[in-house]
Short mmCIF file of N, CA, C and O in Angstrom, two decimals:
data_model
loop_
_atom_site.label_atom_id
_atom_site.label_comp_id
_atom_site.label_asym_id
_atom_site.label_seq_id
_atom_site.Cartn_x
_atom_site.Cartn_y
_atom_site.Cartn_z
N MET A 25 22.37 24.78 59.31
CA MET A 25 21.07 24.30 58.93
C MET A 25 20.76 23.01 59.68
O MET A 25 21.55 22.09 59.69
N GLN A 26 19.63 22.98 60.30
CA GLN A 26 19.22 21.78 61.04
C GLN A 26 18.54 20.82 60.10
O GLN A 26 17.76 21.20 59.25
N SER A 27 18.83 19.57 60.22
CA SER A 27 18.15 18.57 59.44
C SER A 27 17.86 17.38 60.34
O SER A 27 18.50 17.19 61.35
N GLY A 28 16.88 16.59 59.96
CA GLY A 28 16.54 15.43 60.76
C GLY A 28 15.64 15.80 61.93
O GLY A 28 15.30 16.95 62.14
N ARG A 29 15.27 14.78 62.70
CA ARG A 29 14.42 14.97 63.87
C ARG A 29 14.97 14.15 65.01
O ARG A 29 15.61 13.13 64.81
N MET A 30 14.69 14.59 66.23
CA MET A 30 15.21 13.91 67.42
C MET A 30 14.75 12.46 67.51
O MET A 30 15.49 11.62 68.00
N ASP A 31 13.57 12.14 67.01
CA ASP A 31 13.09 10.75 67.14
C ASP A 31 13.74 9.80 66.15
O ASP A 31 13.53 8.59 66.22
N THR A 32 14.56 10.33 65.23
CA THR A 32 15.25 9.47 64.28
C THR A 32 16.77 9.51 64.44
O THR A 32 17.49 8.93 63.63
N VAL A 33 17.26 10.18 65.47
CA VAL A 33 18.70 10.32 65.68
C VAL A 33 19.31 8.96 66.04
O VAL A 33 18.77 8.22 66.87
N LEU A 34 20.43 8.63 65.41
CA LEU A 34 21.10 7.35 65.65
C LEU A 34 21.75 7.28 67.03
O LEU A 34 21.84 6.22 67.62
N ASN A 35 22.25 8.41 67.53
CA ASN A 35 23.05 8.40 68.75
C ASN A 35 22.40 9.28 69.82
O ASN A 35 21.69 10.23 69.52
N GLU A 36 22.66 8.95 71.08
CA GLU A 36 22.14 9.72 72.21
C GLU A 36 23.15 10.74 72.72
O GLU A 36 22.78 11.70 73.38
N THR A 37 24.43 10.48 72.45
CA THR A 37 25.48 11.38 72.93
C THR A 37 26.35 11.85 71.77
O THR A 37 26.50 11.16 70.77
N CYS A 38 26.92 13.02 71.93
CA CYS A 38 27.78 13.63 70.93
C CYS A 38 29.06 12.81 70.77
O CYS A 38 29.71 12.49 71.76
N PRO A 39 29.44 12.47 69.54
CA PRO A 39 30.67 11.70 69.34
C PRO A 39 31.93 12.49 69.68
O PRO A 39 32.98 11.89 69.92
N TRP A 40 31.86 13.81 69.71
CA TRP A 40 33.03 14.63 70.05
C TRP A 40 33.16 14.81 71.56
O TRP A 40 34.23 14.67 72.12
N SER A 41 32.05 15.15 72.23
CA SER A 41 32.13 15.54 73.65
C SER A 41 31.59 14.49 74.62
O SER A 41 31.93 14.53 75.80
N GLY A 42 30.71 13.62 74.16
CA GLY A 42 30.06 12.66 75.05
C GLY A 42 28.84 13.22 75.75
O GLY A 42 28.18 12.53 76.51
N LYS A 43 28.52 14.49 75.49
CA LYS A 43 27.34 15.13 76.09
C LYS A 43 26.08 14.73 75.32
O LYS A 43 26.16 14.28 74.17
N PRO A 44 24.91 14.92 75.94
CA PRO A 44 23.66 14.56 75.26
C PRO A 44 23.47 15.36 73.95
O PRO A 44 23.88 16.51 73.84
N VAL A 45 22.80 14.74 73.01
CA VAL A 45 22.50 15.35 71.72
C VAL A 45 21.45 16.45 71.91
O VAL A 45 20.52 16.30 72.70
N ALA A 46 21.60 17.56 71.17
CA ALA A 46 20.66 18.67 71.21
C ALA A 46 19.88 18.76 69.90
O ALA A 46 20.42 18.49 68.82
N ALA A 47 18.62 19.16 69.98
CA ALA A 47 17.74 19.22 68.81
C ALA A 47 18.23 20.20 67.76
O ALA A 47 17.94 20.03 66.57
N ASP A 48 18.97 21.22 68.15
CA ASP A 48 19.45 22.22 67.18
C ASP A 48 20.79 21.84 66.56
O ASP A 48 21.41 22.64 65.86
N SER A 49 21.24 20.61 66.80
CA SER A 49 22.58 20.20 66.37
C SER A 49 22.57 18.86 65.63
O SER A 49 23.40 18.00 65.86
N LEU A 50 21.62 18.71 64.73
CA LEU A 50 21.47 17.48 63.98
C LEU A 50 21.97 17.67 62.56
O LEU A 50 21.95 18.77 62.03
N THR A 51 22.42 16.59 61.94
CA THR A 51 22.80 16.62 60.53
C THR A 51 22.52 15.25 59.92
O THR A 51 22.31 14.27 60.64
N ASP A 52 22.50 15.23 58.61
CA ASP A 52 22.31 13.97 57.89
C ASP A 52 23.66 13.41 57.50
O ASP A 52 24.55 14.14 57.07
N TYR A 53 23.82 12.11 57.66
CA TYR A 53 25.04 11.42 57.27
C TYR A 53 24.66 10.08 56.68
O TYR A 53 24.07 9.24 57.37
N ARG A 54 24.95 9.90 55.41
CA ARG A 54 24.66 8.64 54.70
C ARG A 54 23.22 8.19 54.88
O ARG A 54 22.93 7.02 55.12
N GLY A 55 22.30 9.15 54.81
CA GLY A 55 20.88 8.85 54.89
C GLY A 55 20.32 8.69 56.29
O GLY A 55 19.17 8.29 56.45
N HIS A 56 21.11 9.00 57.31
CA HIS A 56 20.67 8.87 58.70
C HIS A 56 20.87 10.20 59.42
O HIS A 56 21.70 11.02 59.03
N THR A 57 20.12 10.40 60.48
CA THR A 57 20.26 11.60 61.29
C THR A 57 21.25 11.34 62.41
O THR A 57 21.11 10.37 63.17
N VAL A 58 22.26 12.19 62.50
CA VAL A 58 23.29 12.09 63.53
C VAL A 58 23.21 13.36 64.38
O VAL A 58 23.05 14.46 63.86
N GLY A 59 23.33 13.19 65.70
CA GLY A 59 23.20 14.33 66.61
C GLY A 59 24.50 14.69 67.30
O GLY A 59 25.39 13.85 67.49
N PHE A 60 24.57 15.95 67.68
CA PHE A 60 25.73 16.51 68.39
C PHE A 60 25.22 17.37 69.53
O PHE A 60 24.04 17.73 69.58
N CYS A 61 26.10 17.72 70.46
CA CYS A 61 25.67 18.46 71.64
C CYS A 61 25.44 19.94 71.36
O CYS A 61 24.70 20.60 72.08
N ASN A 62 26.07 20.46 70.32
CA ASN A 62 25.88 21.87 69.97
C ASN A 62 26.23 22.06 68.49
O ASN A 62 26.86 21.19 67.88
N PRO A 63 25.83 23.19 67.91
CA PRO A 63 26.11 23.43 66.50
C PRO A 63 27.61 23.43 66.17
O PRO A 63 28.00 23.06 65.06
N GLY A 64 28.46 23.80 67.11
CA GLY A 64 29.89 23.80 66.87
C GLY A 64 30.42 22.39 66.61
O GLY A 64 31.23 22.17 65.70
N CYS A 65 29.98 21.42 67.40
CA CYS A 65 30.40 20.03 67.19
C CYS A 65 29.84 19.50 65.88
O CYS A 65 30.53 18.80 65.14
N ARG A 66 28.59 19.85 65.58
CA ARG A 66 27.98 19.43 64.31
C ARG A 66 28.79 19.98 63.13
O ARG A 66 29.12 19.25 62.20
N ASP A 67 29.15 21.25 63.21
CA ASP A 67 29.90 21.88 62.13
C ASP A 67 31.31 21.31 62.01
O ASP A 67 31.84 21.16 60.91
N LYS A 68 31.91 20.96 63.14
CA LYS A 68 33.24 20.33 63.12
C LYS A 68 33.17 18.99 62.38
O LYS A 68 34.07 18.65 61.62
N PHE A 69 32.09 18.25 62.59
CA PHE A 69 31.87 16.98 61.89
C PHE A 69 31.78 17.21 60.38
O PHE A 69 32.41 16.51 59.59
N ARG A 70 31.02 18.22 59.98
CA ARG A 70 30.86 18.53 58.55
C ARG A 70 32.20 18.89 57.92
O ARG A 70 32.51 18.46 56.81
N VAL A 71 33.00 19.68 58.61
CA VAL A 71 34.32 20.07 58.11
C VAL A 71 35.21 18.84 57.97
O VAL A 71 35.92 18.68 56.97
N ALA A 72 35.17 17.95 58.97
CA ALA A 72 35.98 16.74 58.92
C ALA A 72 35.59 15.88 57.71
O ALA A 72 36.45 15.34 57.01
N LEU A 73 34.29 15.75 57.46
CA LEU A 73 33.84 14.97 56.30
C LEU A 73 34.34 15.57 55.00
O LEU A 73 34.82 14.85 54.11
N GLN A 74 34.24 16.89 54.87
CA GLN A 74 34.72 17.56 53.66
C GLN A 74 36.22 17.35 53.49
O GLN A 74 36.70 17.13 52.37
N PHE A 75 36.95 17.42 54.58
CA PHE A 75 38.40 17.23 54.54
C PHE A 75 38.75 15.84 54.00
O PHE A 75 39.54 15.70 53.08
N PHE A 76 38.15 14.82 54.59
CA PHE A 76 38.47 13.45 54.17
C PHE A 76 37.93 13.14 52.78
O PHE A 76 38.58 12.42 52.02
N ASP A 77 36.77 13.69 52.42
CA ASP A 77 36.28 13.52 51.06
C ASP A 77 37.27 14.11 50.07
O ASP A 77 37.55 13.53 49.02
N GLY A 78 37.85 15.27 50.40
CA GLY A 78 38.86 15.90 49.55
C GLY A 78 40.10 15.05 49.41
O GLY A 78 40.68 14.94 48.33
N LEU A 79 40.53 14.42 50.50
CA LEU A 79 41.70 13.55 50.43
C LEU A 79 41.45 12.35 49.53
O LEU A 79 42.33 11.91 48.79
N MET A 80 40.25 11.80 49.59
CA MET A 80 39.93 10.64 48.77
C MET A 80 39.85 10.99 47.29
O MET A 80 40.02 10.13 46.44
N GLU A 81 39.60 12.26 46.99
CA GLU A 81 39.52 12.69 45.60
C GLU A 81 40.88 13.05 45.03
O GLU A 81 41.00 13.30 43.84
N THR A 82 41.93 13.08 45.86
CA THR A 82 43.27 13.40 45.40
C THR A 82 43.77 12.30 44.47
O THR A 82 43.67 11.12 44.82
N PRO A 83 44.31 12.66 43.31
CA PRO A 83 44.81 11.63 42.38
C PRO A 83 45.90 10.77 43.03
O PRO A 83 46.62 11.22 43.91
N ALA A 84 46.01 9.55 42.56
CA ALA A 84 46.98 8.60 43.12
C ALA A 84 48.41 9.12 43.02
O ALA A 84 49.24 8.83 43.86
N ASP A 85 48.70 9.93 42.00
CA ASP A 85 50.05 10.48 41.86
C ASP A 85 50.18 11.84 42.53
O ASP A 85 51.16 12.54 42.34
N GLY A 86 49.18 12.21 43.34
CA GLY A 86 49.19 13.50 44.04
C GLY A 86 50.08 13.45 45.26
O GLY A 86 50.97 12.60 45.38
N PRO A 87 49.83 14.35 46.20
CA PRO A 87 50.66 14.44 47.41
C PRO A 87 50.74 13.11 48.14
O PRO A 87 49.75 12.43 48.31
N SER A 88 51.94 12.74 48.55
CA SER A 88 52.13 11.47 49.25
C SER A 88 52.25 11.65 50.75
O SER A 88 52.30 10.68 51.48
N GLU A 89 52.31 12.89 51.22
CA GLU A 89 52.43 13.13 52.66
C GLU A 89 51.09 12.89 53.34
O GLU A 89 50.05 13.24 52.82
N LYS A 90 51.14 12.31 54.51
CA LYS A 90 49.92 12.15 55.30
C LYS A 90 49.66 13.45 56.03
O LYS A 90 50.56 14.12 56.48
N VAL A 91 48.39 13.79 56.14
CA VAL A 91 47.99 15.02 56.80
C VAL A 91 47.46 14.67 58.17
O VAL A 91 46.63 13.79 58.30
N ASN A 92 47.93 15.38 59.20
CA ASN A 92 47.53 15.06 60.56
C ASN A 92 46.59 16.07 61.18
O ASN A 92 46.10 15.86 62.27
N LYS A 93 46.36 17.20 60.54
CA LYS A 93 45.50 18.22 61.12
C LYS A 93 44.38 18.58 60.16
O LYS A 93 44.56 18.57 58.96
N ILE A 94 43.25 18.90 60.75
CA ILE A 94 42.11 19.36 59.95
C ILE A 94 42.04 20.85 60.10
O ILE A 94 42.17 21.40 61.12
#
């Protein structure tokens, strides 16, 4: 799902690839529009956010191992 508009995008280049941002690869993050070079990079960002949000919700007495892969 595309959200945001090109004229409100915070970044000009994709944080994953360094390529220019594409209009079909925008998402909202903390109330701002963030752009990516393609939908795959945008979706990878969304998955990474869900992953880290899940880690932060883990109880303090939960798993103590650090996770290195998403």
